[in-house]
Every structure is written in C-alpha cells, then in structure tokens.
mmCIF file of C-alpha atoms and ligand atoms in Angstrom:
data_model
loop_
_atom_site.group_PDB
_atom_site.id
_atom_site.type_symbol
_atom_site.label_atom_id
_atom_site.label_comp_id
_atom_site.label_asym_id
_atom_site.label_seq_id
_atom_site.Cartn_x
_atom_site.Cartn_y
_atom_site.Cartn_z
ATOM 1 C CA UNK A 24 164.870 176.700 60.658
ATOM 2 C CA UNK A 25 162.268 174.325 59.050
ATOM 3 C CA UNK A 26 160.226 175.913 56.402
ATOM 4 C CA UNK A 27 156.362 174.995 55.882
ATOM 5 C CA UNK A 28 153.979 175.556 53.369
ATOM 6 C CA UNK A 29 150.269 177.504 54.470
ATOM 7 C CA UNK A 30 148.090 178.619 52.140
ATOM 8 C CA UNK A 31 150.378 179.810 49.485
ATOM 9 C CA UNK A 32 153.243 180.842 51.379
ATOM 10 C CA UNK A 33 156.587 179.569 52.402
ATOM 11 C CA UNK A 34 157.126 180.538 56.057
ATOM 12 C CA UNK A 35 159.224 179.546 59.102
ATOM 13 C CA UNK A 36 157.127 177.355 61.062
ATOM 14 C CA UNK A 37 157.327 179.512 64.215
ATOM 15 C CA UNK A 38 155.701 182.227 61.737
ATOM 16 C CA UNK A 39 152.846 179.870 60.678
ATOM 17 C CA UNK A 40 149.511 180.601 62.059
ATOM 18 C CA UNK A 41 145.853 179.199 61.548
ATOM 19 C CA UNK A 42 142.995 180.543 62.932
ATOM 20 C CA UNK A 43 141.456 179.152 65.820
ATOM 21 C CA UNK A 44 138.068 178.821 64.062
ATOM 22 C CA UNK A 45 139.666 176.715 61.433
ATOM 23 C CA UNK A 46 137.656 173.605 61.356
ATOM 24 C CA UNK A 47 140.588 171.222 61.584
ATOM 25 C CA UNK A 48 141.212 172.925 65.167
ATOM 26 C CA UNK A 49 137.692 173.154 66.201
ATOM 27 C CA UNK A 50 136.443 169.431 64.573
ATOM 28 C CA UNK A 51 138.943 167.929 63.233
ATOM 29 C CA UNK A 52 137.458 168.113 59.875
ATOM 30 C CA UNK A 53 140.095 167.443 57.199
ATOM 31 C CA UNK A 54 142.592 164.679 56.167
ATOM 32 C CA UNK A 55 146.196 164.188 55.626
ATOM 33 C CA UNK A 56 148.959 162.424 54.122
ATOM 34 C CA UNK A 57 152.544 161.485 55.528
ATOM 35 C CA UNK A 58 154.924 160.736 52.553
ATOM 36 C CA UNK A 59 158.432 159.328 52.790
ATOM 37 C CA UNK A 60 161.100 161.046 50.308
ATOM 38 C CA UNK A 61 164.491 159.017 49.805
ATOM 39 C CA UNK A 62 167.450 161.446 48.806
ATOM 40 C CA UNK A 63 164.684 164.167 48.207
ATOM 41 C CA UNK A 64 162.703 161.949 45.717
ATOM 42 C CA UNK A 65 159.077 161.264 47.051
ATOM 43 C CA UNK A 66 158.184 157.276 47.465
ATOM 44 C CA UNK A 67 155.171 156.730 45.745
ATOM 45 C CA UNK A 68 153.671 160.084 45.197
ATOM 46 C CA UNK A 69 151.033 159.025 42.720
ATOM 47 C CA UNK A 70 149.343 156.638 45.044
ATOM 48 C CA UNK A 71 149.814 158.970 48.372
ATOM 49 C CA UNK A 72 147.788 161.616 46.147
ATOM 50 C CA UNK A 73 145.171 159.209 44.737
ATOM 51 C CA UNK A 74 144.274 158.187 48.473
ATOM 52 C CA UNK A 75 144.436 162.137 49.309
ATOM 53 C CA UNK A 76 141.484 162.294 46.567
ATOM 54 C CA UNK A 77 139.947 159.157 47.926
ATOM 55 C CA UNK A 78 140.131 160.994 51.558
ATOM 56 C CA UNK A 79 138.840 164.081 50.249
ATOM 57 C CA UNK A 80 135.836 162.613 48.423
ATOM 58 C CA UNK A 81 135.033 160.693 51.549
ATOM 59 C CA UNK A 82 134.928 164.074 53.523
ATOM 60 C CA UNK A 83 132.945 165.769 50.626
ATOM 61 C CA UNK A 84 135.902 168.466 50.343
ATOM 62 C CA UNK A 85 136.939 169.701 46.797
ATOM 63 C CA UNK A 86 140.777 168.947 46.275
ATOM 64 C CA UNK A 87 142.059 172.458 46.654
ATOM 65 C CA UNK A 88 145.219 171.879 44.268
ATOM 66 C CA UNK A 89 145.767 169.661 41.157
ATOM 67 C CA UNK A 90 148.233 166.830 41.325
ATOM 68 C CA UNK A 91 150.869 169.125 39.599
ATOM 69 C CA UNK A 92 150.719 171.682 41.844
ATOM 70 C CA UNK A 93 150.910 169.207 44.737
ATOM 71 C CA UNK A 94 154.210 168.057 43.537
ATOM 72 C CA UNK A 95 155.454 171.346 42.881
ATOM 73 C CA UNK A 96 154.887 172.607 46.679
ATOM 74 C CA UNK A 97 156.047 169.417 48.147
ATOM 75 C CA UNK A 98 159.343 169.238 46.586
ATOM 76 C CA UNK A 99 159.963 173.139 47.146
ATOM 77 C CA UNK A 100 159.194 172.570 50.963
ATOM 78 C CA UNK A 101 161.645 169.184 50.762
ATOM 79 C CA UNK A 102 164.301 171.665 48.822
ATOM 80 C CA UNK A 103 163.806 174.270 51.620
ATOM 81 C CA UNK A 104 164.129 171.748 54.387
ATOM 82 C CA UNK A 105 167.222 170.187 52.732
ATOM 83 C CA UNK A 106 169.718 171.360 54.977
ATOM 84 C CA UNK A 107 168.387 170.048 58.025
ATOM 85 C CA UNK A 108 168.774 166.481 56.770
ATOM 86 C CA UNK A 109 171.659 163.939 57.179
ATOM 87 C CA UNK A 110 173.909 163.197 53.832
ATOM 88 C CA UNK A 111 171.126 161.269 52.677
ATOM 89 C CA UNK A 112 168.410 163.715 52.226
ATOM 90 C CA UNK A 113 165.492 161.582 53.657
ATOM 91 C CA UNK A 114 162.991 163.111 55.029
ATOM 92 C CA UNK A 115 159.082 162.994 55.682
ATOM 93 C CA UNK A 116 156.428 165.069 54.084
ATOM 94 C CA UNK A 117 153.187 165.532 56.210
ATOM 95 C CA UNK A 118 150.469 167.402 54.187
ATOM 96 C CA UNK A 119 147.149 168.379 55.384
ATOM 97 C CA UNK A 120 143.725 170.029 54.206
ATOM 98 C CA UNK A 121 141.050 171.163 56.504
ATOM 99 C CA UNK A 122 137.740 172.668 55.826
ATOM 100 C CA UNK A 123 138.947 175.987 56.523
ATOM 101 C CA UNK A 124 137.833 178.495 59.129
ATOM 102 C CA UNK A 125 134.191 180.382 59.280
ATOM 103 C CA UNK A 126 132.869 183.061 61.344
ATOM 104 C CA UNK A 127 130.487 180.850 63.548
ATOM 105 C CA UNK A 128 131.137 177.422 64.944
ATOM 106 C CA UNK A 129 128.717 175.192 63.066
ATOM 107 C CA UNK A 130 128.915 171.483 62.604
ATOM 108 C CA UNK A 131 127.410 171.360 59.357
ATOM 109 C CA UNK A 132 129.696 172.757 56.348
ATOM 110 C CA UNK A 133 129.710 176.598 55.667
ATOM 111 C CA UNK A 134 128.948 178.177 52.497
ATOM 112 C CA UNK A 135 131.927 179.575 50.883
ATOM 113 C CA UNK A 136 135.102 178.617 52.814
ATOM 114 C CA UNK A 137 138.527 178.225 51.787
ATOM 115 C CA UNK A 138 140.261 175.148 52.481
ATOM 116 C CA UNK A 139 143.283 175.523 54.647
ATOM 117 C CA UNK A 140 146.461 173.637 53.025
ATOM 118 C CA UNK A 141 149.517 173.130 55.406
ATOM 119 C CA UNK A 142 152.796 170.916 54.475
ATOM 120 C CA UNK A 143 155.946 170.417 56.336
ATOM 121 C CA UNK A 144 159.061 167.969 56.503
ATOM 122 C CA UNK A 145 161.097 166.512 59.094
ATOM 123 C CA UNK A 146 163.941 164.482 58.695
ATOM 124 C CA UNK A 147 163.250 160.954 58.381
ATOM 125 C CA UNK A 148 165.680 158.608 60.242
ATOM 126 C CA UNK A 149 166.389 154.900 59.242
ATOM 127 C CA UNK A 150 164.341 152.803 61.552
ATOM 128 C CA UNK A 151 166.099 151.576 64.547
ATOM 129 C CA UNK A 152 168.644 148.931 63.720
ATOM 130 C CA UNK A 153 167.621 147.036 66.934
ATOM 131 C CA UNK A 154 164.048 147.053 66.013
ATOM 132 C CA UNK A 155 165.011 145.144 62.816
ATOM 133 C CA UNK A 156 167.121 142.811 64.505
ATOM 134 C CA UNK A 157 165.261 141.945 67.572
ATOM 135 C CA UNK A 158 161.819 143.009 66.429
ATOM 136 C CA UNK A 159 159.484 145.153 68.477
ATOM 137 C CA UNK A 160 156.702 144.448 71.037
ATOM 138 C CA UNK A 161 153.061 144.674 70.161
ATOM 139 C CA UNK A 162 149.958 144.178 72.080
ATOM 140 C CA UNK A 163 146.449 143.646 70.832
ATOM 141 C CA UNK A 164 143.620 146.178 71.554
ATOM 142 C CA UNK A 165 139.765 146.491 70.679
ATOM 143 C CA UNK A 166 139.446 148.495 67.537
ATOM 144 C CA UNK A 167 137.300 151.296 69.061
ATOM 145 C CA UNK A 168 137.688 153.744 65.952
ATOM 146 C CA UNK A 169 134.491 154.613 63.892
ATOM 147 C CA UNK A 170 133.405 152.978 60.450
ATOM 148 C CA UNK A 171 135.026 155.240 57.990
ATOM 149 C CA UNK A 172 139.038 154.241 58.502
ATOM 150 C CA UNK A 173 139.622 154.065 54.698
ATOM 151 C CA UNK A 174 139.676 157.794 55.219
ATOM 152 C CA UNK A 175 142.881 159.324 56.238
ATOM 153 C CA UNK A 176 141.404 161.977 58.571
ATOM 154 C CA UNK A 177 143.142 164.056 60.779
ATOM 155 C CA UNK A 178 140.811 163.199 63.779
ATOM 156 C CA UNK A 179 142.888 160.452 65.435
ATOM 157 C CA UNK A 180 141.888 160.769 69.025
ATOM 158 C CA UNK A 181 141.091 156.976 68.998
ATOM 159 C CA UNK A 182 144.426 156.278 67.461
ATOM 160 C CA UNK A 183 145.997 158.513 69.854
ATOM 161 C CA UNK A 184 144.516 156.808 73.032
ATOM 162 C CA UNK A 185 145.277 153.031 71.655
ATOM 163 C CA UNK A 186 149.110 154.261 70.579
ATOM 164 C CA UNK A 187 149.218 155.667 74.234
ATOM 165 C CA UNK A 188 148.234 152.394 75.767
ATOM 166 C CA UNK A 189 150.676 150.373 73.507
ATOM 167 C CA UNK A 190 153.464 152.778 74.761
ATOM 168 C CA UNK A 191 152.395 152.556 78.606
ATOM 169 C CA UNK A 192 153.094 148.659 77.941
ATOM 170 C CA UNK A 193 156.394 149.321 76.524
ATOM 171 C CA UNK A 194 155.092 148.182 73.220
ATOM 172 C CA UNK A 195 155.757 149.982 69.752
ATOM 173 C CA UNK A 196 152.351 148.956 68.311
ATOM 174 C CA UNK A 197 148.734 148.550 69.132
ATOM 175 C CA UNK A 198 147.190 145.598 66.785
ATOM 176 C CA UNK A 199 143.391 146.754 66.582
ATOM 177 C CA UNK A 200 140.634 143.591 66.690
ATOM 178 C CA UNK A 201 137.461 144.144 65.296
ATOM 179 C CA UNK A 202 134.957 141.096 65.617
ATOM 180 C CA UNK A 203 137.565 138.905 66.158
ATOM 181 C CA UNK A 204 139.671 139.924 63.065
ATOM 182 C CA UNK A 205 142.587 141.621 62.904
ATOM 183 C CA UNK A 206 141.850 144.941 61.068
ATOM 184 C CA UNK A 207 145.404 147.101 61.192
ATOM 185 C CA UNK A 208 147.616 148.531 63.780
ATOM 186 C CA UNK A 209 147.007 152.147 65.351
ATOM 187 C CA UNK A 210 149.117 153.708 62.726
ATOM 188 C CA UNK A 211 150.255 150.826 60.385
ATOM 189 C CA UNK A 212 149.105 147.821 58.516
ATOM 190 C CA UNK A 213 149.187 144.294 59.641
ATOM 191 C CA UNK A 214 150.773 141.284 57.934
ATOM 192 C CA UNK A 215 150.925 137.739 59.484
ATOM 193 C CA UNK A 216 153.253 134.798 57.855
ATOM 194 C CA UNK A 217 152.121 131.672 58.378
ATOM 195 C CA UNK A 218 153.602 128.326 56.713
ATOM 196 C CA UNK A 219 155.395 130.317 54.573
ATOM 197 C CA UNK A 220 152.473 132.691 53.073
ATOM 198 C CA UNK A 221 152.333 136.306 53.638
ATOM 199 C CA UNK A 222 148.839 137.081 55.073
ATOM 200 C CA UNK A 223 147.361 140.734 55.070
ATOM 201 C CA UNK A 224 143.584 141.534 55.635
ATOM 202 C CA UNK A 225 141.978 142.729 52.510
ATOM 203 C CA UNK A 226 141.118 146.507 52.199
ATOM 204 C CA UNK A 227 137.591 147.882 52.792
ATOM 205 C CA UNK A 228 136.259 150.706 54.947
ATOM 206 C CA UNK A 229 137.420 149.204 58.244
ATOM 207 C CA UNK A 230 141.225 150.385 57.613
ATOM 208 C CA UNK A 231 143.660 152.412 55.745
ATOM 209 C CA UNK A 232 144.980 151.326 52.561
ATOM 210 C CA UNK A 233 148.577 151.263 53.393
ATOM 211 C CA UNK A 234 150.686 152.780 50.620
ATOM 212 C CA UNK A 235 153.647 150.754 52.048
ATOM 213 C CA UNK A 236 151.112 147.736 52.160
ATOM 214 C CA UNK A 237 150.348 147.694 48.536
ATOM 215 C CA UNK A 238 154.252 147.860 47.822
ATOM 216 C CA UNK A 239 154.864 144.501 50.204
ATOM 217 C CA UNK A 240 151.961 142.871 48.216
ATOM 218 C CA UNK A 241 153.865 143.969 44.776
ATOM 219 C CA UNK A 242 156.966 143.027 45.707
ATOM 220 C CA UNK A 243 155.951 139.738 47.159
ATOM 221 C CA UNK A 244 153.984 139.200 43.580
ATOM 222 C CA UNK A 245 157.028 140.082 41.687
ATOM 223 C CA UNK A 246 159.298 137.625 43.207
ATOM 224 C CA UNK A 247 157.033 134.932 43.739
ATOM 225 C CA UNK A 248 156.616 135.173 47.546
ATOM 226 C CA UNK A 249 153.264 133.308 48.227
ATOM 227 C CA UNK A 250 150.915 135.928 49.737
ATOM 228 C CA UNK A 251 147.005 136.214 50.133
ATOM 229 C CA UNK A 252 144.464 138.964 51.259
ATOM 230 C CA UNK A 253 142.251 137.456 53.438
ATOM 231 C CA UNK A 254 140.573 137.537 56.627
ATOM 232 C CA UNK A 255 142.857 137.217 59.738
ATOM 233 C CA UNK A 256 141.570 135.530 62.754
ATOM 234 C CA UNK A 257 142.933 136.755 66.418
ATOM 235 C CA UNK A 258 143.722 132.629 66.654
ATOM 236 C CA UNK A 259 145.779 132.991 63.510
ATOM 237 C CA UNK A 260 147.680 136.127 64.793
ATOM 238 C CA UNK A 261 148.431 133.907 67.922
ATOM 239 C CA UNK A 262 149.451 131.174 66.142
ATOM 240 C CA UNK A 263 151.706 133.010 63.459
ATOM 241 C CA UNK A 264 155.342 132.321 62.326
ATOM 242 C CA UNK A 265 155.813 135.875 61.789
ATOM 243 C CA UNK A 266 153.923 139.284 62.287
ATOM 244 C CA UNK A 267 154.932 142.707 60.734
ATOM 245 C CA UNK A 268 153.635 145.921 60.807
ATOM 246 C CA UNK A 269 154.365 148.485 57.816
ATOM 247 C CA UNK A 270 154.001 152.246 57.478
ATOM 248 C CA UNK A 271 155.857 155.437 55.618
ATOM 249 C CA UNK A 272 157.893 155.774 58.891
ATOM 250 C CA UNK A 273 158.338 152.333 59.889
ATOM 251 C CA UNK A 274 158.698 150.688 56.592
ATOM 252 C CA UNK A 275 158.645 146.691 57.029
ATOM 253 C CA UNK A 276 158.896 146.096 61.109
ATOM 254 C CA UNK A 277 158.937 142.521 62.413
ATOM 255 C CA UNK A 278 156.998 142.266 65.748
ATOM 256 C CA UNK A 279 158.305 139.476 67.963
ATOM 257 C CA UNK A 280 156.630 140.161 71.080
ATOM 258 C CA UNK A 281 153.096 140.108 71.106
ATOM 259 C CA UNK A 282 151.018 140.961 74.204
ATOM 260 C CA UNK A 283 154.191 139.539 76.292
ATOM 261 C CA UNK A 284 154.306 136.097 74.265
ATOM 262 C CA UNK A 285 156.996 135.223 72.027
ATOM 263 C CA UNK A 286 155.952 135.513 68.277
ATOM 264 C CA UNK A 287 157.715 132.422 66.036
ATOM 265 C CA UNK A 288 160.978 131.797 67.643
ATOM 266 C CA UNK A 289 161.212 135.339 68.929
ATOM 267 C CA UNK A 290 163.472 136.800 66.094
ATOM 268 C CA UNK A 291 162.399 138.613 62.822
ATOM 269 C CA UNK A 292 161.874 135.535 60.478
ATOM 270 C CA UNK A 293 163.046 134.409 57.347
ATOM 271 C CA UNK A 294 160.242 135.762 55.029
ATOM 272 C CA UNK A 295 160.703 139.106 56.717
ATOM 273 C CA UNK A 296 164.242 138.859 55.828
ATOM 274 C CA UNK A 297 163.483 138.046 52.208
ATOM 275 C CA UNK A 298 160.707 141.065 52.093
ATOM 276 C CA UNK A 299 163.129 143.667 53.886
ATOM 277 C CA UNK A 300 166.046 143.037 51.354
ATOM 278 C CA UNK A 301 163.037 143.501 48.446
ATOM 279 C CA UNK A 302 161.945 147.020 49.874
ATOM 280 C CA UNK A 303 165.598 148.077 50.646
ATOM 281 C CA UNK A 304 166.170 147.518 47.196
ATOM 282 C CA UNK A 305 163.094 149.411 46.013
ATOM 283 C CA UNK A 306 163.760 152.368 48.616
ATOM 284 C CA UNK A 307 167.486 152.782 46.974
ATOM 285 C CA UNK A 308 165.705 152.719 43.398
ATOM 286 C CA UNK A 309 163.605 155.499 44.345
ATOM 287 C CA UNK A 310 166.711 157.482 45.828
ATOM 288 C CA UNK A 311 168.276 156.656 42.101
ATOM 289 C CA UNK A 312 165.433 157.977 40.449
ATOM 290 C CA UNK A 313 164.922 154.235 38.695
ATOM 291 C CA UNK A 314 161.567 153.804 40.720
ATOM 292 C CA UNK A 315 158.845 155.940 41.878
HETATM 293 N N1 PDD B 24 150.285 156.418 59.235
HETATM 294 N N2 PDD B 24 147.129 152.403 59.305
HETATM 295 C C1 PDD B 24 146.857 153.444 59.733
HETATM 296 C C2 PDD B 24 145.898 153.773 60.725
HETATM 297 C C3 PDD B 24 147.959 154.523 59.647
HETATM 298 O O1 PDD B 24 147.926 155.688 60.472
HETATM 299 C C4 PDD B 24 148.907 154.304 58.933
HETATM 300 C C5 PDD B 24 150.131 155.516 58.527
HETATM 301 C C6 PDD B 24 149.012 153.072 57.625
HETATM 302 C C7 PDD B 24 150.014 152.665 56.816
HETATM 303 O O2 PDD B 24 150.365 153.351 55.732
HETATM 304 P P1 PDD B 24 151.212 154.174 54.813
HETATM 305 O O3 PDD B 24 152.025 153.034 54.451
HETATM 306 O O4 PDD B 24 150.206 154.743 53.633
HETATM 307 O O5 PDD B 24 152.196 154.870 55.662
HETATM 308 C C8 PDD B 24 148.220 152.036 58.266
HETATM 309 C C9 PDD B 24 150.997 157.528 58.959
HETATM 310 C C10 PDD B 24 152.301 157.197 58.784
HETATM 311 C C11 PDD B 24 150.774 158.604 60.178
HETATM 312 O O6 PDD B 24 149.738 158.747 60.651
HETATM 313 O O7 PDD B 24 151.864 159.201 60.812
#
C-alpha cells in the first residue's frame, strides 16, 4: 500500500480524493517537483525547494508550507513507503501544489482559496544498465511549448505529446529545438561534448533549470573537466562527439543515436564515463549522509 500526503493527512493512495473543481484538474493550475531520495535521504532538497518557490512565484501562488514543514512531510512519506522499496531504499518523491478548488469555474484567480498539497513516493529503480552500456536513442522535435518553461508547471500537455512522439519512434527522449538552438528535452536537460568540452545551454525562461544539470556542472568544475554554458546550435548537436540527457530519474544518460544516426562512435563516450563515476560517487555520499 502506498501512502500519500494530501492537505494535512497521510492516507492510502486509493483513499486520497481531490475535488473535481480543483484548478489543477480544470486548468492545470499548479506546479510540482520530483526529488530523488537515496537510502531514504533526499537529494539536493534545498535546491528543489528553492526551485519550487520560484515556480510558485512564477504562477503567483503563496507557498503553503515552510521549507521545514516540507522536509517533515517528504521524510514522513518516504518513511511510510519504506517497506515498498528494495534494500537500497531509493525512492522518488513527487510533490504538487495547485491553486485549490473554488465553487465556480473561472479562469482568473478566485478570492479566498486554499491550495491543494499532494505528495507521494514511488520506488526509484536504478537506470537500466543496458541504457548505460549502449546509450539510448533520441529524436529532435520543434519546441512547441510556452515561453515560461523555467516554471515547473503541471500543465505538461506539450511535453506529453513530444515524449509520445519519441516513444512512437522507439526513442527515449525528444530533444527540443527552438530558433535553431537546442533548448532541453521533453523531461530532461541536454549536454553535448565537443572536442572534450562539456557544453549545455545557459539557463533562461526557455528551459527548466535542472537540479541534475547544476550538479553535473558543479562536478565538472570541481574535477577540472572543461565545460561551458553556451548556446548549442542544431548543427553542433549533429556533430557532437557525445550527447547526454540529465534528470532526477534518468541521472546522466548517454544518447548514442540521434534521429536514426549514430552519435560519435555509437557508444557512451569517455567524458560521460568520467562524469557518471563522479555522479555515482556523489549519489553514494548522499546515501551515506555525507552530502545533501
Ligand atoms: N522532469 N527539463 C524538463 C522539461 C523536465 O521535466 C525535467 C525533469 C528536467 C530535469 O530536471 P531535474 O534534473 O531537476 O530532474 C529538465 C521530471 C523528472 C519529471 O517531470 O518527471
């Protein structure tokens, strides 16, 4: 039985109910976070809560909880779902805040309304070892999303359609191109390696500032791996030696086929090998409680 948190209560998932008038349901009027927890310890929680605050500010919704209360709830959900997981106790926590439900359907914000807060966790499987040894396929698509992609909004229909197009083409991800530049992917950030240098697009309103992305850059900095935050043209992408996608659930995943063509020599590259070792070490440090 999975336990969820909903508006102050811990409940069995099947007993958790939200009003059909909830603005999350009617308008997609809400924001969310996905936070990995290794060995029951939340990964980069302060970064995720900071991004949550930015997303809430972006949709003009007051944060219903303090950071301290968020941590208590997330820890409690992880603890209650502990027995569902393997010995490693790796879980992924999903949290969502919507503007709540009002009696009347109206696009503009209702007065006096209480936000809906929902949290659940699921076991987090290690990424497929085959994907790590062979890499995955990706396709490129036009970025059809809105202009505020830095907000982690629950309104994900374009991302859903883009990812499904990738799935229809037996690809793991869709890399999104806007005005000739690579922006990110349908649910991950994008890295390219060219002549030994790790490149990723700079942050801005057009993309989600990924927590995994930031850690990859921090690790590159700490271990003197050359990197740059810079615009990446579609041309640079197609000539890349290596392409990676990063996210809380995919970690750092090598892309070895792009639009049916081989990337580099068709196998996860040497720079990725270095980065994944650093990433795994960091993950173990979180599990042991020596990193956050
Ligand atoms: N998605 N870009 C987009 C559009 C995303 O949806 C995500 C994550 C990322 C990577 O961010 P992070 O490293 O903080 O996970 C980038 C989550 C995992 C999801 O929607 O399930």
